[in-house]
Amino acid sequence: MIKRCVVARLAAVVAVFAIAPWVYAHCDTLDGPVVKDAQVALERGDVTPELKWVKPDHEQEVRDAFQQTLATRGQDSRADERFFDTVVRLHRLGV
């Protein structure tokens, strides 16, 4: 009986660690919610949808990156990608 309980708990721990990297990495993908909202923000020219994904302490950095992206989109083919990288990085620091 005790052996079954230990095995069950061990299996649960293994399952959590097996699933955690996949869940954590979801925000890194282009179809993840952080990047989707960043794309919407750029399309509309309004950073507001993106701010819910970062701590208030990081909002100004997102706003600055957003303005930089809007200013350089025509000349820099990677401008959007850099904005996505910024918001994902700040999101990972916590909401």
JSON list of N, CA, C and O in Angstrom, two decimals, residues 22-81:
[
{"chain": "A", "resi": 22, "resn": "TRP", "atom": "N", "xyz": [6.85, 22.36, -21.78]},
{"chain": "A", "resi": 22, "resn": "TRP", "atom": "CA", "xyz": [5.96, 22.61, -22.90]},
{"chain": "A", "resi": 22, "resn": "TRP", "atom": "C", "xyz": [5.05, 23.78, -22.60]},
{"chain": "A", "resi": 22, "resn": "TRP", "atom": "O", "xyz": [4.85, 24.67, -23.43]},
{"chain": "A", "resi": 23, "resn": "VAL", "atom": "N", "xyz": [4.49, 23.83, -21.40]},
{"chain": "A", "resi": 23, "resn": "VAL", "atom": "CA", "xyz": [3.59, 24.92, -21.02]},
{"chain": "A", "resi": 23, "resn": "VAL", "atom": "C", "xyz": [4.36, 26.23, -20.97]},
{"chain": "A", "resi": 23, "resn": "VAL", "atom": "O", "xyz": [3.91, 27.25, -21.45]},
{"chain": "A", "resi": 24, "resn": "TYR", "atom": "N", "xyz": [5.53, 26.22, -20.37]},
{"chain": "A", "resi": 24, "resn": "TYR", "atom": "CA", "xyz": [6.34, 27.41, -20.23]},
{"chain": "A", "resi": 24, "resn": "TYR", "atom": "C", "xyz": [6.74, 27.96, -21.59]},
{"chain": "A", "resi": 24, "resn": "TYR", "atom": "O", "xyz": [6.73, 29.16, -21.81]},
{"chain": "A", "resi": 25, "resn": "ALA", "atom": "N", "xyz": [7.06, 27.10, -22.51]},
{"chain": "A", "resi": 25, "resn": "ALA", "atom": "CA", "xyz": [7.54, 27.51, -23.82]},
{"chain": "A", "resi": 25, "resn": "ALA", "atom": "C", "xyz": [6.43, 28.00, -24.74]},
{"chain": "A", "resi": 25, "resn": "ALA", "atom": "O", "xyz": [6.70, 28.60, -25.77]},
{"chain": "A", "resi": 26, "resn": "HIS", "atom": "N", "xyz": [5.17, 27.79, -24.39]},
{"chain": "A", "resi": 26, "resn": "HIS", "atom": "CA", "xyz": [4.08, 28.19, -25.26]},
{"chain": "A", "resi": 26, "resn": "HIS", "atom": "C", "xyz": [4.12, 29.68, -25.59]},
{"chain": "A", "resi": 26, "resn": "HIS", "atom": "O", "xyz": [3.82, 30.08, -26.70]},
{"chain": "A", "resi": 27, "resn": "CYS", "atom": "N", "xyz": [4.53, 30.51, -24.64]},
{"chain": "A", "resi": 27, "resn": "CYS", "atom": "CA", "xyz": [4.55, 31.95, -24.90]},
{"chain": "A", "resi": 27, "resn": "CYS", "atom": "C", "xyz": [5.65, 32.32, -25.89]},
{"chain": "A", "resi": 27, "resn": "CYS", "atom": "O", "xyz": [5.64, 33.40, -26.45]},
{"chain": "A", "resi": 28, "resn": "ASP", "atom": "N", "xyz": [6.59, 31.42, -26.12]},
{"chain": "A", "resi": 28, "resn": "ASP", "atom": "CA", "xyz": [7.67, 31.68, -27.06]},
{"chain": "A", "resi": 28, "resn": "ASP", "atom": "C", "xyz": [7.27, 31.51, -28.52]},
{"chain": "A", "resi": 28, "resn": "ASP", "atom": "O", "xyz": [7.96, 31.98, -29.40]},
{"chain": "A", "resi": 29, "resn": "THR", "atom": "N", "xyz": [6.19, 30.82, -28.75]},
{"chain": "A", "resi": 29, "resn": "THR", "atom": "CA", "xyz": [5.82, 30.50, -30.12]},
{"chain": "A", "resi": 29, "resn": "THR", "atom": "C", "xyz": [5.08, 31.67, -30.77]},
{"chain": "A", "resi": 29, "resn": "THR", "atom": "O", "xyz": [4.48, 32.50, -30.09]},
{"chain": "A", "resi": 30, "resn": "LEU", "atom": "N", "xyz": [5.12, 31.70, -32.08]},
{"chain": "A", "resi": 30, "resn": "LEU", "atom": "CA", "xyz": [4.42, 32.77, -32.80]},
{"chain": "A", "resi": 30, "resn": "LEU", "atom": "C", "xyz": [2.91, 32.66, -32.67]},
{"chain": "A", "resi": 30, "resn": "LEU", "atom": "O", "xyz": [2.21, 33.65, -32.88]},
{"chain": "A", "resi": 31, "resn": "ASP", "atom": "N", "xyz": [2.42, 31.49, -32.31]},
{"chain": "A", "resi": 31, "resn": "ASP", "atom": "CA", "xyz": [0.97, 31.36, -32.11]},
{"chain": "A", "resi": 31, "resn": "ASP", "atom": "C", "xyz": [0.60, 31.39, -30.64]},
{"chain": "A", "resi": 31, "resn": "ASP", "atom": "O", "xyz": [-0.54, 31.14, -30.28]},
{"chain": "A", "resi": 32, "resn": "GLY", "atom": "N", "xyz": [1.55, 31.74, -29.78]},
{"chain": "A", "resi": 32, "resn": "GLY", "atom": "CA", "xyz": [1.27, 31.88, -28.36]},
{"chain": "A", "resi": 32, "resn": "GLY", "atom": "C", "xyz": [0.57, 33.20, -28.08]},
{"chain": "A", "resi": 32, "resn": "GLY", "atom": "O", "xyz": [0.59, 34.13, -28.89]},
{"chain": "A", "resi": 33, "resn": "PRO", "atom": "N", "xyz": [-0.07, 33.31, -26.94]},
{"chain": "A", "resi": 33, "resn": "PRO", "atom": "CA", "xyz": [-0.88, 34.49, -26.64]},
{"chain": "A", "resi": 33, "resn": "PRO", "atom": "C", "xyz": [-0.10, 35.79, -26.51]},
{"chain": "A", "resi": 33, "resn": "PRO", "atom": "O", "xyz": [-0.62, 36.86, -26.88]},
{"chain": "A", "resi": 34, "resn": "VAL", "atom": "N", "xyz": [1.11, 35.75, -26.02]},
{"chain": "A", "resi": 34, "resn": "VAL", "atom": "CA", "xyz": [1.90, 36.98, -25.86]},
{"chain": "A", "resi": 34, "resn": "VAL", "atom": "C", "xyz": [2.23, 37.57, -27.23]},
{"chain": "A", "resi": 34, "resn": "VAL", "atom": "O", "xyz": [2.03, 38.77, -27.47]},
{"chain": "A", "resi": 35, "resn": "VAL", "atom": "N", "xyz": [2.69, 36.75, -28.14]},
{"chain": "A", "resi": 35, "resn": "VAL", "atom": "CA", "xyz": [3.05, 37.22, -29.47]},
{"chain": "A", "resi": 35, "resn": "VAL", "atom": "C", "xyz": [1.80, 37.57, -30.28]},
{"chain": "A", "resi": 35, "resn": "VAL", "atom": "O", "xyz": [1.80, 38.56, -31.02]},
{"chain": "A", "resi": 36, "resn": "LYS", "atom": "N", "xyz": [0.74, 36.81, -30.12]},
{"chain": "A", "resi": 36, "resn": "LYS", "atom": "CA", "xyz": [-0.52, 37.15, -30.83]},
{"chain": "A", "resi": 36, "resn": "LYS", "atom": "C", "xyz": [-0.98, 38.55, -30.46]},
{"chain": "A", "resi": 36, "resn": "LYS", "atom": "O", "xyz": [-1.36, 39.34, -31.33]},
{"chain": "A", "resi": 37, "resn": "ASP", "atom": "N", "xyz": [-0.97, 38.85, -29.16]},
{"chain": "A", "resi": 37, "resn": "ASP", "atom": "CA", "xyz": [-1.38, 40.19, -28.75]},
{"chain": "A", "resi": 37, "resn": "ASP", "atom": "C", "xyz": [-0.39, 41.26, -29.21]},
{"chain": "A", "resi": 37, "resn": "ASP", "atom": "O", "xyz": [-0.78, 42.39, -29.50]},
{"chain": "A", "resi": 38, "resn": "ALA", "atom": "N", "xyz": [0.89, 40.91, -29.30]},
{"chain": "A", "resi": 38, "resn": "ALA", "atom": "CA", "xyz": [1.88, 41.85, -29.82]},
{"chain": "A", "resi": 38, "resn": "ALA", "atom": "C", "xyz": [1.60, 42.16, -31.29]},
{"chain": "A", "resi": 38, "resn": "ALA", "atom": "O", "xyz": [1.72, 43.31, -31.73]},
{"chain": "A", "resi": 39, "resn": "GLN", "atom": "N", "xyz": [1.21, 41.14, -32.05]},
{"chain": "A", "resi": 39, "resn": "GLN", "atom": "CA", "xyz": [0.88, 41.34, -33.46]},
{"chain": "A", "resi": 39, "resn": "GLN", "atom": "C", "xyz": [-0.34, 42.25, -33.59]},
{"chain": "A", "resi": 39, "resn": "GLN", "atom": "O", "xyz": [-0.36, 43.16, -34.43]},
{"chain": "A", "resi": 40, "resn": "VAL", "atom": "N", "xyz": [-1.35, 42.04, -32.75]},
{"chain": "A", "resi": 40, "resn": "VAL", "atom": "CA", "xyz": [-2.55, 42.88, -32.76]},
{"chain": "A", "resi": 40, "resn": "VAL", "atom": "C", "xyz": [-2.18, 44.32, -32.41]},
{"chain": "A", "resi": 40, "resn": "VAL", "atom": "O", "xyz": [-2.64, 45.27, -33.05]},
{"chain": "A", "resi": 41, "resn": "ALA", "atom": "N", "xyz": [-1.34, 44.47, -31.40]},
{"chain": "A", "resi": 41, "resn": "ALA", "atom": "CA", "xyz": [-0.92, 45.81, -30.98]},
{"chain": "A", "resi": 41, "resn": "ALA", "atom": "C", "xyz": [-0.24, 46.55, -32.13]},
{"chain": "A", "resi": 41, "resn": "ALA", "atom": "O", "xyz": [-0.52, 47.73, -32.38]},
{"chain": "A", "resi": 42, "resn": "LEU", "atom": "N", "xyz": [0.65, 45.86, -32.85]},
{"chain": "A", "resi": 42, "resn": "LEU", "atom": "CA", "xyz": [1.35, 46.49, -33.97]},
{"chain": "A", "resi": 42, "resn": "LEU", "atom": "C", "xyz": [0.39, 46.82, -35.11]},
{"chain": "A", "resi": 42, "resn": "LEU", "atom": "O", "xyz": [0.51, 47.88, -35.73]},
{"chain": "A", "resi": 43, "resn": "GLU", "atom": "N", "xyz": [-0.54, 45.92, -35.38]},
{"chain": "A", "resi": 43, "resn": "GLU", "atom": "CA", "xyz": [-1.51, 46.17, -36.46]},
{"chain": "A", "resi": 43, "resn": "GLU", "atom": "C", "xyz": [-2.37, 47.39, -36.16]},
{"chain": "A", "resi": 43, "resn": "GLU", "atom": "O", "xyz": [-2.66, 48.18, -37.05]},
{"chain": "A", "resi": 44, "resn": "ARG", "atom": "N", "xyz": [-2.78, 47.54, -34.91]},
{"chain": "A", "resi": 44, "resn": "ARG", "atom": "CA", "xyz": [-3.66, 48.64, -34.52]},
{"chain": "A", "resi": 44, "resn": "ARG", "atom": "C", "xyz": [-2.91, 49.91, -34.15]},
{"chain": "A", "resi": 44, "resn": "ARG", "atom": "O", "xyz": [-3.52, 50.97, -34.01]},
{"chain": "A", "resi": 45, "resn": "GLY", "atom": "N", "xyz": [-1.60, 49.79, -33.92]},
{"chain": "A", "resi": 45, "resn": "GLY", "atom": "CA", "xyz": [-0.84, 50.95, -33.47]},
{"chain": "A", "resi": 45, "resn": "GLY", "atom": "C", "xyz": [-1.14, 51.31, -32.03]},
{"chain": "A", "resi": 45, "resn": "GLY", "atom": "O", "xyz": [-0.99, 52.46, -31.62]},
{"chain": "A", "resi": 46, "resn": "ASP", "atom": "N", "xyz": [-1.56, 50.32, -31.23]},
{"chain": "A", "resi": 46, "resn": "ASP", "atom": "CA", "xyz": [-1.94, 50.54, -29.84]},
{"chain": "A", "resi": 46, "resn": "ASP", "atom": "C", "xyz": [-1.31, 49.45, -28.98]},
{"chain": "A", "resi": 46, "resn": "ASP", "atom": "O", "xyz": [-1.65, 48.27, -29.11]},
{"chain": "A", "resi": 47, "resn": "VAL", "atom": "N", "xyz": [-0.42, 49.83, -28.09]},
{"chain": "A", "resi": 47, "resn": "VAL", "atom": "CA", "xyz": [0.32, 48.87, -27.27]},
{"chain": "A", "resi": 47, "resn": "VAL", "atom": "C", "xyz": [-0.52, 48.28, -26.13]},
{"chain": "A", "resi": 47, "resn": "VAL", "atom": "O", "xyz": [-0.14, 47.27, -25.54]},
{"chain": "A", "resi": 48, "resn": "THR", "atom": "N", "xyz": [-1.66, 48.86, -25.84]},
{"chain": "A", "resi": 48, "resn": "THR", "atom": "CA", "xyz": [-2.47, 48.45, -24.69]},
{"chain": "A", "resi": 48, "resn": "THR", "atom": "C", "xyz": [-2.71, 46.94, -24.58]},
{"chain": "A", "resi": 48, "resn": "THR", "atom": "O", "xyz": [-2.58, 46.39, -23.49]},
{"chain": "A", "resi": 49, "resn": "PRO", "atom": "N", "xyz": [-3.07, 46.22, -25.67]},
{"chain": "A", "resi": 49, "resn": "PRO", "atom": "CA", "xyz": [-3.32, 44.78, -25.52]},
{"chain": "A", "resi": 49, "resn": "PRO", "atom": "C", "xyz": [-2.11, 44.00, -25.00]},
{"chain": "A", "resi": 49, "resn": "PRO", "atom": "O", "xyz": [-2.27, 42.93, -24.41]},
{"chain": "A", "resi": 50, "resn": "GLU", "atom": "N", "xyz": [-0.94, 44.52, -25.19]},
{"chain": "A", "resi": 50, "resn": "GLU", "atom": "CA", "xyz": [0.28, 43.81, -24.79]},
{"chain": "A", "resi": 50, "resn": "GLU", "atom": "C", "xyz": [0.63, 44.01, -23.33]},
{"chain": "A", "resi": 50, "resn": "GLU", "atom": "O", "xyz": [1.30, 43.17, -22.72]},
{"chain": "A", "resi": 51, "resn": "LEU", "atom": "N", "xyz": [0.17, 45.08, -22.74]},
{"chain": "A", "resi": 51, "resn": "LEU", "atom": "CA", "xyz": [0.58, 45.43, -21.38]},
{"chain": "A", "resi": 51, "resn": "LEU", "atom": "C", "xyz": [0.08, 44.45, -20.33]},
{"chain": "A", "resi": 51, "resn": "LEU", "atom": "O", "xyz": [0.69, 44.33, -19.26]},
{"chain": "A", "resi": 52, "resn": "LYS", "atom": "N", "xyz": [-0.99, 43.73, -20.62]},
{"chain": "A", "resi": 52, "resn": "LYS", "atom": "CA", "xyz": [-1.50, 42.77, -19.62]},
{"chain": "A", "resi": 52, "resn": "LYS", "atom": "C", "xyz": [-0.53, 41.62, -19.39]},
{"chain": "A", "resi": 52, "resn": "LYS", "atom": "O", "xyz": [-0.65, 40.90, -18.40]},
{"chain": "A", "resi": 53, "resn": "TRP", "atom": "N", "xyz": [0.43, 41.42, -20.27]},
{"chain": "A", "resi": 53, "resn": "TRP", "atom": "CA", "xyz": [1.35, 40.29, -20.18]},
{"chain": "A", "resi": 53, "resn": "TRP", "atom": "C", "xyz": [2.61, 40.61, -19.38]},
{"chain": "A", "resi": 53, "resn": "TRP", "atom": "O", "xyz": [3.43, 39.72, -19.17]},
{"chain": "A", "resi": 54, "resn": "VAL", "atom": "N", "xyz": [2.78, 41.86, -18.95]},
{"chain": "A", "resi": 54, "resn": "VAL", "atom": "CA", "xyz": [4.00, 42.23, -18.22]},
{"chain": "A", "resi": 54, "resn": "VAL", "atom": "C", "xyz": [3.63, 42.92, -16.91]},
{"chain": "A", "resi": 54, "resn": "VAL", "atom": "O", "xyz": [2.54, 43.47, -16.75]},
{"chain": "A", "resi": 55, "resn": "LYS", "atom": "N", "xyz": [4.59, 42.93, -16.00]},
{"chain": "A", "resi": 55, "resn": "LYS", "atom": "CA", "xyz": [4.42, 43.65, -14.74]},
{"chain": "A", "resi": 55, "resn": "LYS", "atom": "C", "xyz": [4.37, 45.14, -15.01]},
{"chain": "A", "resi": 55, "resn": "LYS", "atom": "O", "xyz": [4.99, 45.62, -15.96]},
{"chain": "A", "resi": 56, "resn": "PRO", "atom": "N", "xyz": [3.65, 45.88, -14.17]},
{"chain": "A", "resi": 56, "resn": "PRO", "atom": "CA", "xyz": [3.61, 47.34, -14.35]},
{"chain": "A", "resi": 56, "resn": "PRO", "atom": "C", "xyz": [5.01, 47.97, -14.39]},
{"chain": "A", "resi": 56, "resn": "PRO", "atom": "O", "xyz": [5.22, 48.94, -15.10]},
{"chain": "A", "resi": 57, "resn": "ASP", "atom": "N", "xyz": [5.95, 47.38, -13.66]},
{"chain": "A", "resi": 57, "resn": "ASP", "atom": "CA", "xyz": [7.32, 47.90, -13.67]},
{"chain": "A", "resi": 57, "resn": "ASP", "atom": "C", "xyz": [7.97, 47.82, -15.04]},
{"chain": "A", "resi": 57, "resn": "ASP", "atom": "O", "xyz": [8.93, 48.54, -15.32]},
{"chain": "A", "resi": 58, "resn": "HIS", "atom": "N", "xyz": [7.47, 46.93, -15.91]},
{"chain": "A", "resi": 58, "resn": "HIS", "atom": "CA", "xyz": [8.07, 46.73, -17.22]},
{"chain": "A", "resi": 58, "resn": "HIS", "atom": "C", "xyz": [7.28, 47.39, -18.36]},
{"chain": "A", "resi": 58, "resn": "HIS", "atom": "O", "xyz": [7.67, 47.31, -19.51]},
{"chain": "A", "resi": 59, "resn": "GLU", "atom": "N", "xyz": [6.18, 48.02, -18.01]},
{"chain": "A", "resi": 59, "resn": "GLU", "atom": "CA", "xyz": [5.34, 48.62, -19.05]},
{"chain": "A", "resi": 59, "resn": "GLU", "atom": "C", "xyz": [6.07, 49.67, -19.87]},
{"chain": "A", "resi": 59, "resn": "GLU", "atom": "O", "xyz": [5.90, 49.73, -21.09]},
{"chain": "A", "resi": 60, "resn": "GLN", "atom": "N", "xyz": [6.88, 50.48, -19.22]},
{"chain": "A", "resi": 60, "resn": "GLN", "atom": "CA", "xyz": [7.57, 51.53, -19.97]},
{"chain": "A", "resi": 60, "resn": "GLN", "atom": "C", "xyz": [8.54, 50.94, -20.98]},
{"chain": "A", "resi": 60, "resn": "GLN", "atom": "O", "xyz": [8.67, 51.45, -22.10]},
{"chain": "A", "resi": 61, "resn": "GLU", "atom": "N", "xyz": [9.21, 49.85, -20.61]},
{"chain": "A", "resi": 61, "resn": "GLU", "atom": "CA", "xyz": [10.13, 49.20, -21.56]},
{"chain": "A", "resi": 61, "resn": "GLU", "atom": "C", "xyz": [9.36, 48.66, -22.76]},
{"chain": "A", "resi": 61, "resn": "GLU", "atom": "O", "xyz": [9.82, 48.75, -23.90]},
{"chain": "A", "resi": 62, "resn": "VAL", "atom": "N", "xyz": [8.16, 48.12, -22.52]},
{"chain": "A", "resi": 62, "resn": "VAL", "atom": "CA", "xyz": [7.32, 47.64, -23.62]},
{"chain": "A", "resi": 62, "resn": "VAL", "atom": "C", "xyz": [6.89, 48.80, -24.49]},
{"chain": "A", "resi": 62, "resn": "VAL", "atom": "O", "xyz": [6.95, 48.74, -25.72]},
{"chain": "A", "resi": 63, "resn": "ARG", "atom": "N", "xyz": [6.47, 49.89, -23.86]},
{"chain": "A", "resi": 63, "resn": "ARG", "atom": "CA", "xyz": [6.05, 51.08, -24.61]},
{"chain": "A", "resi": 63, "resn": "ARG", "atom": "C", "xyz": [7.20, 51.63, -25.48]},
{"chain": "A", "resi": 63, "resn": "ARG", "atom": "O", "xyz": [6.99, 51.98, -26.64]},
{"chain": "A", "resi": 64, "resn": "ASP", "atom": "N", "xyz": [8.39, 51.68, -24.90]},
{"chain": "A", "resi": 64, "resn": "ASP", "atom": "CA", "xyz": [9.56, 52.17, -25.65]},
{"chain": "A", "resi": 64, "resn": "ASP", "atom": "C", "xyz": [9.89, 51.25, -26.83]},
{"chain": "A", "resi": 64, "resn": "ASP", "atom": "O", "xyz": [10.15, 51.72, -27.94]},
{"chain": "A", "resi": 65, "resn": "ALA", "atom": "N", "xyz": [9.86, 49.94, -26.58]},
{"chain": "A", "resi": 65, "resn": "ALA", "atom": "CA", "xyz": [10.13, 48.98, -27.66]},
{"chain": "A", "resi": 65, "resn": "ALA", "atom": "C", "xyz": [9.06, 49.07, -28.74]},
{"chain": "A", "resi": 65, "resn": "ALA", "atom": "O", "xyz": [9.36, 48.96, -29.94]},
{"chain": "A", "resi": 66, "resn": "PHE", "atom": "N", "xyz": [7.83, 49.28, -28.33]},
{"chain": "A", "resi": 66, "resn": "PHE", "atom": "CA", "xyz": [6.72, 49.41, -29.27]},
{"chain": "A", "resi": 66, "resn": "PHE", "atom": "C", "xyz": [6.93, 50.62, -30.17]},
{"chain": "A", "resi": 66, "resn": "PHE", "atom": "O", "xyz": [6.81, 50.53, -31.40]},
{"chain": "A", "resi": 67, "resn": "GLN", "atom": "N", "xyz": [7.26, 51.76, -29.58]},
{"chain": "A", "resi": 67, "resn": "GLN", "atom": "CA", "xyz": [7.48, 52.98, -30.37]},
{"chain": "A", "resi": 67, "resn": "GLN", "atom": "C", "xyz": [8.67, 52.82, -31.31]},
{"chain": "A", "resi": 67, "resn": "GLN", "atom": "O", "xyz": [8.62, 53.24, -32.47]},
{"chain": "A", "resi": 68, "resn": "GLN", "atom": "N", "xyz": [9.73, 52.18, -30.83]},
{"chain": "A", "resi": 68, "resn": "GLN", "atom": "CA", "xyz": [10.90, 51.92, -31.67]},
{"chain": "A", "resi": 68, "resn": "GLN", "atom": "C", "xyz": [10.52, 51.03, -32.85]},
{"chain": "A", "resi": 68, "resn": "GLN", "atom": "O", "xyz": [10.97, 51.24, -33.98]},
{"chain": "A", "resi": 69, "resn": "THR", "atom": "N", "xyz": [9.70, 50.03, -32.58]},
{"chain": "A", "resi": 69, "resn": "THR", "atom": "CA", "xyz": [9.27, 49.11, -33.63]},
{"chain": "A", "resi": 69, "resn": "THR", "atom": "C", "xyz": [8.45, 49.84, -34.68]},
{"chain": "A", "resi": 69, "resn": "THR", "atom": "O", "xyz": [8.68, 49.67, -35.89]},
{"chain": "A", "resi": 70, "resn": "LEU", "atom": "N", "xyz": [7.50, 50.63, -34.24]},
{"chain": "A", "resi": 70, "resn": "LEU", "atom": "CA", "xyz": [6.67, 51.38, -35.19]},
{"chain": "A", "resi": 70, "resn": "LEU", "atom": "C", "xyz": [7.52, 52.32, -36.04]},
{"chain": "A", "resi": 70, "resn": "LEU", "atom": "O", "xyz": [7.27, 52.48, -37.23]},
{"chain": "A", "resi": 71, "resn": "ALA", "atom": "N", "xyz": [8.54, 52.90, -35.43]},
{"chain": "A", "resi": 71, "resn": "ALA", "atom": "CA", "xyz": [9.39, 53.86, -36.14]},
{"chain": "A", "resi": 71, "resn": "ALA", "atom": "C", "xyz": [10.31, 53.19, -37.16]},
{"chain": "A", "resi": 71, "resn": "ALA", "atom": "O", "xyz": [10.69, 53.81, -38.15]},
{"chain": "A", "resi": 72, "resn": "THR", "atom": "N", "xyz": [10.65, 51.91, -36.94]},
{"chain": "A", "resi": 72, "resn": "THR", "atom": "CA", "xyz": [11.64, 51.27, -37.81]},
{"chain": "A", "resi": 72, "resn": "THR", "atom": "C", "xyz": [11.08, 50.14, -38.68]},
{"chain": "A", "resi": 72, "resn": "THR", "atom": "O", "xyz": [11.84, 49.52, -39.42]},
{"chain": "A", "resi": 73, "resn": "ARG", "atom": "N", "xyz": [9.80, 49.87, -38.60]},
{"chain": "A", "resi": 73, "resn": "ARG", "atom": "CA", "xyz": [9.23, 48.74, -39.34]},
{"chain": "A", "resi": 73, "resn": "ARG", "atom": "C", "xyz": [9.52, 48.81, -40.83]},
{"chain": "A", "resi": 73, "resn": "ARG", "atom": "O", "xyz": [9.77, 47.79, -41.46]},
{"chain": "A", "resi": 74, "resn": "GLY", "atom": "N", "xyz": [9.48, 49.98, -41.41]},
{"chain": "A", "resi": 74, "resn": "GLY", "atom": "CA", "xyz": [9.69, 50.11, -42.85]},
{"chain": "A", "resi": 74, "resn": "GLY", "atom": "C", "xyz": [11.14, 49.87, -43.28]},
{"chain": "A", "resi": 74, "resn": "GLY", "atom": "O", "xyz": [11.39, 49.39, -44.38]},
{"chain": "A", "resi": 75, "resn": "GLN", "atom": "N", "xyz": [12.08, 50.19, -42.41]},
{"chain": "A", "resi": 75, "resn": "GLN", "atom": "CA", "xyz": [13.50, 50.06, -42.75]},
{"chain": "A", "resi": 75, "resn": "GLN", "atom": "C", "xyz": [14.13, 48.78, -42.20]},
{"chain": "A", "resi": 75, "resn": "GLN", "atom": "O", "xyz": [15.20, 48.38, -42.65]},
{"chain": "A", "resi": 76, "resn": "ASP", "atom": "N", "xyz": [13.52, 48.17, -41.21]},
{"chain": "A", "resi": 76, "resn": "ASP", "atom": "CA", "xyz": [14.12, 47.02, -40.52]},
{"chain": "A", "resi": 76, "resn": "ASP", "atom": "C", "xyz": [13.18, 45.83, -40.60]},
{"chain": "A", "resi": 76, "resn": "ASP", "atom": "O", "xyz": [12.13, 45.81, -39.97]},
{"chain": "A", "resi": 77, "resn": "SER", "atom": "N", "xyz": [13.56, 44.82, -41.36]},
{"chain": "A", "resi": 77, "resn": "SER", "atom": "CA", "xyz": [12.70, 43.65, -41.55]},
{"chain": "A", "resi": 77, "resn": "SER", "atom": "C", "xyz": [12.55, 42.81, -40.28]},
{"chain": "A", "resi": 77, "resn": "SER", "atom": "O", "xyz": [11.66, 41.99, -40.17]},
{"chain": "A", "resi": 78, "resn": "ARG", "atom": "N", "xyz": [13.42, 43.04, -39.30]},
{"chain": "A", "resi": 78, "resn": "ARG", "atom": "CA", "xyz": [13.36, 42.26, -38.05]},
{"chain": "A", "resi": 78, "resn": "ARG", "atom": "C", "xyz": [12.78, 43.07, -36.89]},
{"chain": "A", "resi": 78, "resn": "ARG", "atom": "O", "xyz": [12.83, 42.63, -35.75]},
{"chain": "A", "resi": 79, "resn": "ALA", "atom": "N", "xyz": [12.23, 44.23, -37.17]},
{"chain": "A", "resi": 79, "resn": "ALA", "atom": "CA", "xyz": [11.71, 45.10, -36.11]},
{"chain": "A", "resi": 79, "resn": "ALA", "atom": "C", "xyz": [10.63, 44.39, -35.29]},
{"chain": "A", "resi": 79, "resn": "ALA", "atom": "O", "xyz": [10.66, 44.41, -34.06]},
{"chain": "A", "resi": 80, "resn": "ASP", "atom": "N", "xyz": [9.68, 43.78, -35.97]},
{"chain": "A", "resi": 80, "resn": "ASP", "atom": "CA", "xyz": [8.60, 43.08, -35.27]},
{"chain": "A", "resi": 80, "resn": "ASP", "atom": "C", "xyz": [9.16, 41.96, -34.40]},
{"chain": "A", "resi": 80, "resn": "ASP", "atom": "O", "xyz": [8.76, 41.79, -33.25]},
{"chain": "A", "resi": 81, "resn": "GLU", "atom": "N", "xyz": [10.09, 41.21, -34.95]},
{"chain": "A", "resi": 81, "resn": "GLU", "atom": "CA", "xyz": [10.68, 40.09, -34.22]},
{"chain": "A", "resi": 81, "resn": "GLU", "atom": "C", "xyz": [11.37, 40.57, -32.95]},
{"chain": "A", "resi": 81, "resn": "GLU", "atom": "O", "xyz": [11.26, 39.93, -31.90]}
]
